[in-house]
Amino acid sequence: MPINPGAAEFPHRQIAAQLKAQIRRGDWAPGERLPSIPAIAEMFGVAKQTVQRAVDQLRVEGILITKPGSGTYVRGTRRRLNRLSRGRYGGFRGYHTDLAARYRQQLVAVGRSPAPPEVADAFGVPDGTELLCRRHLVRTEDSPVEVGASWFLPADTAGTTLERAEAFGRPLYQEAEEATGRRYATATDTITARQPSREEAETLQIRPDTPVLHLLHVAYDERRRPIEVAQATWPGPVTTLTEEYPIPAPTSTPDPDPGLVLG
């Protein structure tokens, strides 16, 4: 496996590209262990440090995962998030059965906590206001894929089932509608990319320099008052967002405000 020392690309990136191509080709399947660092260094005719940098790059990209004392393995396929948060409402406002079959959600904690700035802003309350928070962790068979939380105003939830530290056996929004007497009518999703907090990196089992995708989901009633503010954080390199939507047919009436067009 030749490395071109005269190429503009750094040697470790050339190695990373070749390892990635081999994984895509199926030379190493998901869950399969790669050869040792010294063995790969011998294959490419480079120093072990160069191979280590290549492996580190592929770990950050979410392609490889290192298990201490065991070795480096090909990570499973990417998690696909279809329609952002729309899947939580499912067909006919019920469970999305295919998601429930692939992912297991664990309730981690329920109680009042100071609202972080983005949650406080969504509810229109001061930073640090005590709100009811239901925290969860979502896992696949082999790894955690999401840390999240749902926030509610205490005035809406006092004395209701939402304060109980238990799962409900149905979507949370259905429980919230019954408990609060308010129906979810519209919602907004805001996605940002950032570095994980130390706690997020440890929980998601990713390197501290691995970027994450963060979702802020705000659900409103018919009067545009927020009922629930939900947060979700996913490992960026192993998460894809897929949105499918109809494209309207052209009309004879020009759009008076076409906005920004990206070509």
Coordinates of C-alpha atoms in Angstrom, one line a residue:
M1 CA 0.0 0.0 0.0
P2 CA 2.1 2.9 -1.2
I3 CA 2.2 6.3 0.3
N4 CA 3.2 9.2 -1.9
P5 CA 5.7 11.4 0.1
G6 CA 5.5 14.1 -2.6
A7 CA 1.8 14.5 -2.4
A8 CA 0.2 17.6 -1.0
E9 CA -1.8 15.5 1.5
F10 CA -0.2 14.5 4.7
P11 CA 0.9 10.8 5.0
H12 CA -1.5 10.0 7.9
R13 CA -4.4 11.4 5.8
Q14 CA -3.4 9.3 2.9
I15 CA -3.4 6.2 5.1
A16 CA -6.8 7.2 6.6
A17 CA -8.2 7.5 3.1
Q18 CA -7.0 4.1 2.1
L19 CA -8.2 2.5 5.3
K20 CA -11.6 4.2 4.8
A21 CA -11.7 2.8 1.2
Q22 CA -10.9 -0.7 2.5
I23 CA -13.7 -0.5 5.0
R24 CA -16.2 0.8 2.4
R25 CA -15.1 -2.1 0.1
G26 CA -15.9 -4.6 2.9
D27 CA -12.3 -5.7 3.7
W28 CA -13.2 -5.1 7.3
A29 CA -16.9 -5.5 8.3
P30 CA -18.7 -3.5 11.1
G31 CA -17.5 -4.9 14.4
E32 CA -14.4 -6.5 13.0
R33 CA -11.0 -5.7 14.5
L34 CA -8.3 -4.1 12.5
P35 CA -4.7 -5.2 12.5
S36 CA -2.5 -3.7 15.2
I37 CA -0.8 -0.3 14.8
P38 CA 2.7 -1.9 14.2
A39 CA 1.2 -4.3 11.6
I40 CA -0.5 -1.4 9.7
A41 CA 2.7 0.7 9.9
E42 CA 4.6 -2.2 8.3
M43 CA 1.9 -2.5 5.6
F44 CA 2.4 1.2 4.7
G45 CA 6.1 1.4 5.4
V46 CA 5.7 4.3 7.8
A47 CA 6.3 5.0 11.5
K48 CA 3.8 3.8 14.1
Q49 CA 3.0 7.4 15.1
T50 CA 1.8 8.1 11.5
V51 CA -0.6 5.2 11.7
Q52 CA -1.8 6.3 15.1
R53 CA -2.6 9.8 13.7
A54 CA -4.6 8.1 10.9
V55 CA -6.5 5.9 13.4
D56 CA -7.2 8.9 15.6
Q57 CA -8.6 10.8 12.6
L58 CA -11.0 7.9 11.7
R59 CA -12.0 7.7 15.3
V60 CA -13.0 11.3 15.3
E61 CA -14.9 10.7 12.1
G62 CA -16.8 7.9 13.8
I63 CA -15.5 5.1 11.5
L64 CA -13.3 3.4 14.0
I65 CA -13.7 2.7 17.7
T66 CA -10.9 1.7 20.1
K67 CA -11.6 -0.6 23.0
P68 CA -8.9 -0.4 25.7
G69 CA -7.0 -3.6 26.0
S70 CA -8.7 -5.2 23.0
G71 CA -7.9 -3.2 19.8
T72 CA -9.4 -1.0 17.2
Y73 CA -12.7 -2.0 15.5
V74 CA -14.8 -0.8 12.6
R75 CA -17.8 1.0 14.0
G76 CA -21.4 0.1 13.0
T77 CA -23.3 1.9 10.4
R78 CA -24.5 5.4 10.8
R79 CA -27.6 6.3 12.7
R80 CA -30.1 7.9 10.3
L81 CA -32.5 10.5 11.7
N82 CA -35.4 10.9 9.4
R83 CA -37.4 14.1 9.3
L84 CA -35.5 15.5 12.3
S85 CA -38.0 15.3 15.3
R86 CA -41.1 14.4 13.3
G87 CA -40.5 10.7 13.9
R88 CA -41.3 11.2 17.6
Y89 CA -44.9 11.9 16.6
G90 CA -45.1 8.8 14.3
G91 CA -47.9 7.8 12.1
F92 CA -51.3 8.9 13.4
R93 CA -49.6 10.5 16.4
G94 CA -48.3 7.2 17.9
Y95 CA -45.2 5.2 18.3
H96 CA -42.8 5.1 15.3
T97 CA -42.5 1.3 15.4
D98 CA -39.3 0.9 13.3
L99 CA -37.5 3.4 15.5
A100 CA -38.7 1.6 18.7
A101 CA -37.4 -1.7 17.3
R102 CA -33.9 -0.3 16.7
Y103 CA -33.3 2.0 19.7
R104 CA -33.9 1.6 23.4
Q105 CA -34.7 4.7 25.4
Q106 CA -33.8 4.7 29.1
L107 CA -35.2 7.3 31.5
V108 CA -32.2 8.6 33.5
A109 CA -33.6 11.3 35.9
V110 CA -36.8 13.2 36.6
G111 CA -36.9 16.4 38.7
R112 CA -36.5 20.2 38.8
S113 CA -33.3 21.6 37.4
P114 CA -32.1 25.1 36.4
A115 CA -33.0 25.8 32.8
P116 CA -30.0 26.3 30.5
P117 CA -30.1 29.5 28.4
E118 CA -31.6 28.0 25.2
V119 CA -34.4 26.4 27.2
A120 CA -35.0 29.5 29.2
D121 CA -35.2 31.6 26.1
A122 CA -37.7 29.2 24.5
F123 CA -40.0 29.4 27.5
G124 CA -39.4 33.2 27.9
V125 CA -38.1 32.8 31.5
P126 CA -34.8 34.0 33.1
D127 CA -31.8 31.7 32.9
G128 CA -31.5 29.3 35.7
T129 CA -35.3 29.2 36.4
E130 CA -36.3 25.9 38.0
L131 CA -38.2 23.7 35.5
L132 CA -39.3 20.1 35.4
C133 CA -36.7 18.1 33.4
R134 CA -37.0 14.5 32.2
R135 CA -33.6 13.2 31.1
H136 CA -33.0 10.2 28.9
L137 CA -30.4 8.1 27.1
V138 CA -31.0 6.3 23.8
R139 CA -28.9 3.2 22.9
T140 CA -28.5 0.7 20.1
E141 CA -27.4 -2.8 20.8
D142 CA -23.7 -1.8 21.0
S143 CA -23.5 1.9 22.0
P144 CA -25.2 5.0 23.2
V145 CA -26.4 7.3 20.4
E146 CA -28.3 10.1 22.1
V147 CA -28.5 12.0 25.3
G148 CA -31.5 14.2 25.7
A149 CA -33.9 16.0 28.0
S150 CA -37.5 17.3 27.9
W151 CA -38.3 20.4 29.9
F152 CA -41.7 21.6 31.1
L153 CA -43.0 24.6 33.2
P154 CA -43.8 23.5 36.8
A155 CA -47.1 25.3 36.6
D156 CA -48.2 22.9 33.9
T157 CA -46.9 19.7 35.5
A158 CA -47.4 20.1 39.3
G159 CA -49.2 17.0 40.6
T160 CA -49.3 15.3 37.2
T161 CA -47.8 12.0 36.0
L162 CA -45.0 14.0 34.3
E163 CA -43.3 14.4 37.7
R164 CA -43.1 10.6 38.2
A165 CA -39.7 8.9 37.6
E166 CA -41.2 6.3 35.3
A167 CA -41.7 5.5 31.7
F168 CA -45.2 5.7 30.3
G169 CA -45.4 3.0 27.7
R170 CA -46.5 5.6 25.1
P171 CA -44.9 8.7 23.5
L172 CA -44.1 11.4 26.0
Y173 CA -46.0 14.1 24.1
Q174 CA -49.2 12.0 24.5
E175 CA -48.7 11.9 28.2
A176 CA -47.9 15.6 28.3
E177 CA -51.1 16.5 26.3
E178 CA -53.2 14.5 28.8
A179 CA -51.4 15.9 31.9
T180 CA -51.4 19.5 30.8
G181 CA -54.7 19.6 28.9
R182 CA -52.9 21.3 26.0
R183 CA -52.5 19.8 22.5
Y184 CA -49.3 19.9 20.5
A185 CA -50.1 22.0 17.4
T186 CA -46.7 23.1 15.9
A187 CA -43.1 22.6 16.5
T188 CA -39.7 24.0 15.5
D189 CA -36.4 22.2 15.3
T190 CA -33.0 24.0 15.4
I191 CA -29.8 21.9 14.7
T192 CA -26.4 23.1 15.6
A193 CA -22.9 21.5 15.6
R194 CA -20.5 22.0 18.5
Q195 CA -17.9 20.3 20.7
P196 CA -19.4 18.0 23.4
S197 CA -19.2 18.8 27.1
R198 CA -17.1 16.4 29.1
E199 CA -20.2 14.7 30.4
E200 CA -21.6 14.2 26.9
A201 CA -18.4 12.8 25.6
E202 CA -18.2 10.3 28.4
T203 CA -21.8 9.3 28.1
L204 CA -21.7 8.9 24.3
Q205 CA -18.3 7.2 24.5
I206 CA -16.7 9.6 22.0
R207 CA -13.4 11.5 22.0
P208 CA -13.7 15.0 23.5
D209 CA -12.7 16.5 20.1
T210 CA -15.5 14.7 18.3
P211 CA -18.2 17.1 17.1
V212 CA -21.8 16.5 18.1
L213 CA -25.1 17.6 16.6
H214 CA -27.4 19.3 19.0
L215 CA -31.2 19.6 18.5
L216 CA -33.5 22.1 20.2
H217 CA -37.1 21.1 19.7
V218 CA -39.8 23.4 20.8
A219 CA -43.4 22.2 20.7
Y220 CA -46.3 24.8 20.9
D221 CA -50.0 24.7 21.4
E222 CA -52.6 26.3 19.2
R223 CA -51.9 29.7 20.8
R224 CA -48.2 29.4 20.1
R225 CA -47.3 28.9 23.7
P226 CA -44.5 26.4 24.3
I227 CA -45.6 23.2 26.0
E228 CA -42.3 21.3 25.9
V229 CA -38.7 22.2 25.0
A230 CA -36.7 19.1 24.2
Q231 CA -32.9 18.7 23.7
A232 CA -31.1 15.9 22.0
T233 CA -27.3 15.5 21.3
W234 CA -25.9 12.9 18.9
P235 CA -22.3 12.0 17.9
G236 CA -21.9 14.0 14.7
P237 CA -19.8 11.7 12.6
V238 CA -22.2 8.7 13.0
T239 CA -25.4 10.6 12.6
T240 CA -27.1 11.6 9.4
L241 CA -30.2 13.8 9.0
T242 CA -32.5 12.9 6.2
E243 CA -35.5 15.1 5.3
E244 CA -37.9 14.2 2.5
Y245 CA -40.5 16.7 1.3
P246 CA -42.6 17.5 -1.8
I247 CA -41.5 20.2 -4.2
P248 CA -44.4 22.4 -5.3
A249 CA -45.2 22.8 -8.9
P250 CA -44.3 26.1 -10.5
T251 CA -47.0 28.7 -10.6
S252 CA -47.7 31.6 -13.0
T253 CA -47.6 34.1 -10.2
P254 CA -44.1 35.2 -9.3
D255 CA -43.0 34.9 -5.7
P256 CA -42.9 38.5 -4.3
D257 CA -40.1 37.5 -1.8
P258 CA -38.1 34.7 -3.3
G259 CA -35.4 35.0 -0.6
L260 CA -32.0 33.6 -0.8
V261 CA -31.3 31.1 -3.6
L262 CA -28.3 28.8 -3.3
G263 CA -27.0 27.5 -6.6

